[in-house]
C-alpha cells in the first residue's frame, strides 16, 4: 500500500473514473488509454479472459454476444451471460476494478488505500457485491461513500460553495443508466448526511439514446423496412454488431449535439445519409427530463427543506452535459443548477474529501430545521444512506495483488456463486457474528466443551464420485453431520441457456452416494442449496420467456432423507433459512414472508402506512452463549428487522419463528444503526461524535444501559459481535493519519461497563469471531493477512497465517483456500487447522485447489474438476 496516497473509484453505469490524492493533497484523475473516463464495459473472450474499457468495446465488434456495456445495471441479476458463459456481477466489477488498480500501481508504485462510491439507495446486498468485487480484485479493505455525499464535499470544498447549517444541497446525478437524486445536509459534526433520496431507475442517458433511435426508426423504417427490422431484432452476431454500432453512433451524435446544432449519422445497411439536429434532440429529451425534474421536486419536498434553504442543485454524471438538463431543471425548480465541464469527476474526488477533509466544512455545527411530514415515497425507494457507510470488506479471503495488465481470466466453467450465497443480511457491518443455540446441559459440561482435538494430514474417504455430465459447472456443497448434500449443474448451452441441476446426498463416513435426483430439472440459473435437519432448499430462476430474458424465482423444498420434492414456491429472489423455515425478502419493498419446511407460508409481514422502507434484518441468538455448541451457520429461532418511518425514526421488530409470535415492536435506534440481539438483550450502536451503545431488554425494549465512547482517536463504530457469555465486541474505525486502521472495544452487559480496549495494540482488524471461550481476530485482507487468538482476558496466545478461519467446534477452526477457477489451478493454498485453546496451528494439506467445499468438525467435502471427493482431517466420528 502506498502510504499517504488515497485512491477513489466511481464505478458508473456507463463510465468509470478514478482519482488519486497525493500525500501533499494534490489530486488528479487516473488516465485510461489517455482519457480520465473509462467505459464500464466488459468482454469475455473464448479463452475466459475478461477485457474491460475500450478494449472491450473494440472486441465487441467481432463477437457482440460476449459484450456487456453496462454491468452496473445488472446488479440485481446476480449473473451476466457473456457468450455461452455466466459470470457473476461481482466478477464483472472486479475486472473493472482490477484495471483501475493496475493504472494506480503504474502511477504511484503500489495500490493505495481505496474508497469506492455507490448510489445512496444501495442497501447491504448491493454494497456487498461491490465489496466482494474489490476483494477479488486484490484491493486492501475499502471504504464506501454514498455518491451524493462525495458530490456534496466537492461542491462545498473544491467549488467553495459552502452549505450552511440549516441549508441543504440537491445532487442530481444523471448517469448513463439511472437518475439518482439526493438532498444532502450538514450533519452538525463537520460532514454531510443524506436527508432524502430518490430517482428513476428507468431514466438515464441510455433512455435519451433510445428516444433518438426510435425517432430515426420512424424515418428509416418507411424507406428501408427490412434493414430497420434487422437492426431492431438482430438474429446473428453480424446483425447484433450492426445494432451496437447504430447505438454507439447515436450516442456520439447526441454528444456532438451538445456542442453543435447538427450531427450526421450512418445507419448500418442503409446507403442513405441521415442527420440529427439539436432541435430534434431537445424535443425528444424534454419529456424525459421533465420526469426527472418532477422527481427532483418530489425529493426536495420530502426533505422538509423549503426553497430558500436549498443552497444549490449540483449536476453530476455524464448525461448532465446535455444543455437541456440544466435548462429544464431551472424552469421547474427555479434554481440555476451548477454543472461542470467534466461532470463525471466530482463524485470520485469528493469521496476523497469525505474521508479526509470533513473538518473543512466552514459553518459551525447546527441542527437543520425539523422536516415537515411528507407523503410516503414511491414504492421501491430505498432508505437514506449515512454520511459515509465506511466498512471494511469481510466477505472474501485474501486475493493476489492486481497483475500488471488489466485483464482477468475466468476459464470454463465460470465460477459459481459463493457458498450459501452472500450473507447479505450482515454486509453493512464488517464483522461476522458466530452464534448457535446453547442448551442448558451445555453449561454443565464446560470442561468437555473446550477439548482441543488434534488434526491429522488430509486423507481421502472413498473414491472420487464422477459427475453425471461431461460439461459441469460447480454449484454448492452443504455438510450436515455425517451427510453432505452436493449440487452441480450441466450447462446445456444453446440459445435458451438452460442449466440442469444434479443433487446428491453422500455419506461422509464411507464416501458413498446415498441418493441422487434424476428429474433433469431445467432452469435459467440455479443458486445454491442449503440443508436443514429435515429438508433441503434450492433456488432457481424459472423462465417466463424462451430466451431467459424474463424470469421468476422459485424455492424448491426437498426431503433431506430421500431427495423427493415436497413442494416448489414461486417467491422472491432473496431468502435466508431459519432452521427448517425460509425467510423470503422482497428487497426494497415493505413486506416479506416466512415459509415452513413444507413450503407453506405461515407469516407475512406488511409494514404500516407510516413506514417507507425495510432497512435492516438479522437473527437473534437464543439464550446462552456460543461456547455451549459448535460453530454453525444455521439460524436461530427468532428474526428481527427494522422499518424506517416517514418521520425519519426507526421501528424495531422481533419475531419468534418457532413460536410464530411477535415478541416485541417499538421505536428504538435510527436508520443505519448497528443492531445485535443476544441473551435477551437488544444492542443498538449509533455513530455520532464517536459512538453510543444502547442496551434494551428484548421482551419490552425497556432501557438497560447507555454507554458512550467519545475517544478522539476513534472515528466511529463499524460493527457489533458477540465475544463472550456476557460480552459484545465493538469494531471501531480510527482517526489515524498514517493508515486506515481498526481497533475493538469490549462491553460487559452484566457489569454494565467497558472492560477492554485494544487501542493501538491491534490494527487492520476486519473480522472478530467468537470460538468457545476464545476470540479470533482476522487482520488484513491481503495475501499476508493473519489471525490472532485471544484468551478470555483478551491476551494474545497464538497467531496463524491466513484469514479468515472458520470455527468447526468450540476449540478449533479451519482455513482452506478460496474456490479456484474451473481449470483447478488458481488460488492454490494450504489447509490449516487452528487450535484456539493453545493457539497452535497445523498444516493439513498444501497446494490444495477446489471448485467449492464445505466442512464439518471432521470432514471436508469438495467439488473438483474430476468429481466430488470426501476428505477426513481428524480421527474419530463427528460430534455434531
CSV table of C-alpha atoms in Angstrom, one decimal, residues 278 282 286 289 293 315 320 322-337 339:
chain,number,residue,atom,x,y,z
A,278,UNK,CA,-30.3,20.0,-31.7
A,282,UNK,CA,-34.4,18.8,-27.4
A,286,UNK,CA,-37.6,17.3,-22.9
A,289,UNK,CA,-36.1,15.4,-18.4
A,293,UNK,CA,-37.5,17.5,-12.8
A,315,UNK,CA,-25.5,18.3,-11.6
A,320,UNK,CA,-25.9,16.0,-17.3
A,322,UNK,CA,-26.9,17.9,-22.2
A,323,UNK,CA,-27.6,21.7,-22.1
A,324,UNK,CA,-31.3,21.0,-21.9
A,325,UNK,CA,-30.8,19.3,-18.5
A,326,UNK,CA,-29.9,22.5,-16.7
A,327,UNK,CA,-32.5,24.4,-18.6
A,328,UNK,CA,-35.4,22.2,-17.7
A,329,UNK,CA,-34.4,22.0,-14.1
A,330,UNK,CA,-34.1,25.7,-13.9
A,331,UNK,CA,-37.5,26.1,-15.4
A,332,UNK,CA,-39.1,23.6,-13.0
A,333,UNK,CA,-37.4,24.3,-9.6
A,334,UNK,CA,-36.4,28.0,-10.1
A,335,UNK,CA,-32.8,27.3,-9.1
A,336,UNK,CA,-30.0,27.6,-11.6
A,337,UNK,CA,-28.1,24.3,-11.4
A,339,UNK,CA,-22.8,21.9,-13.9
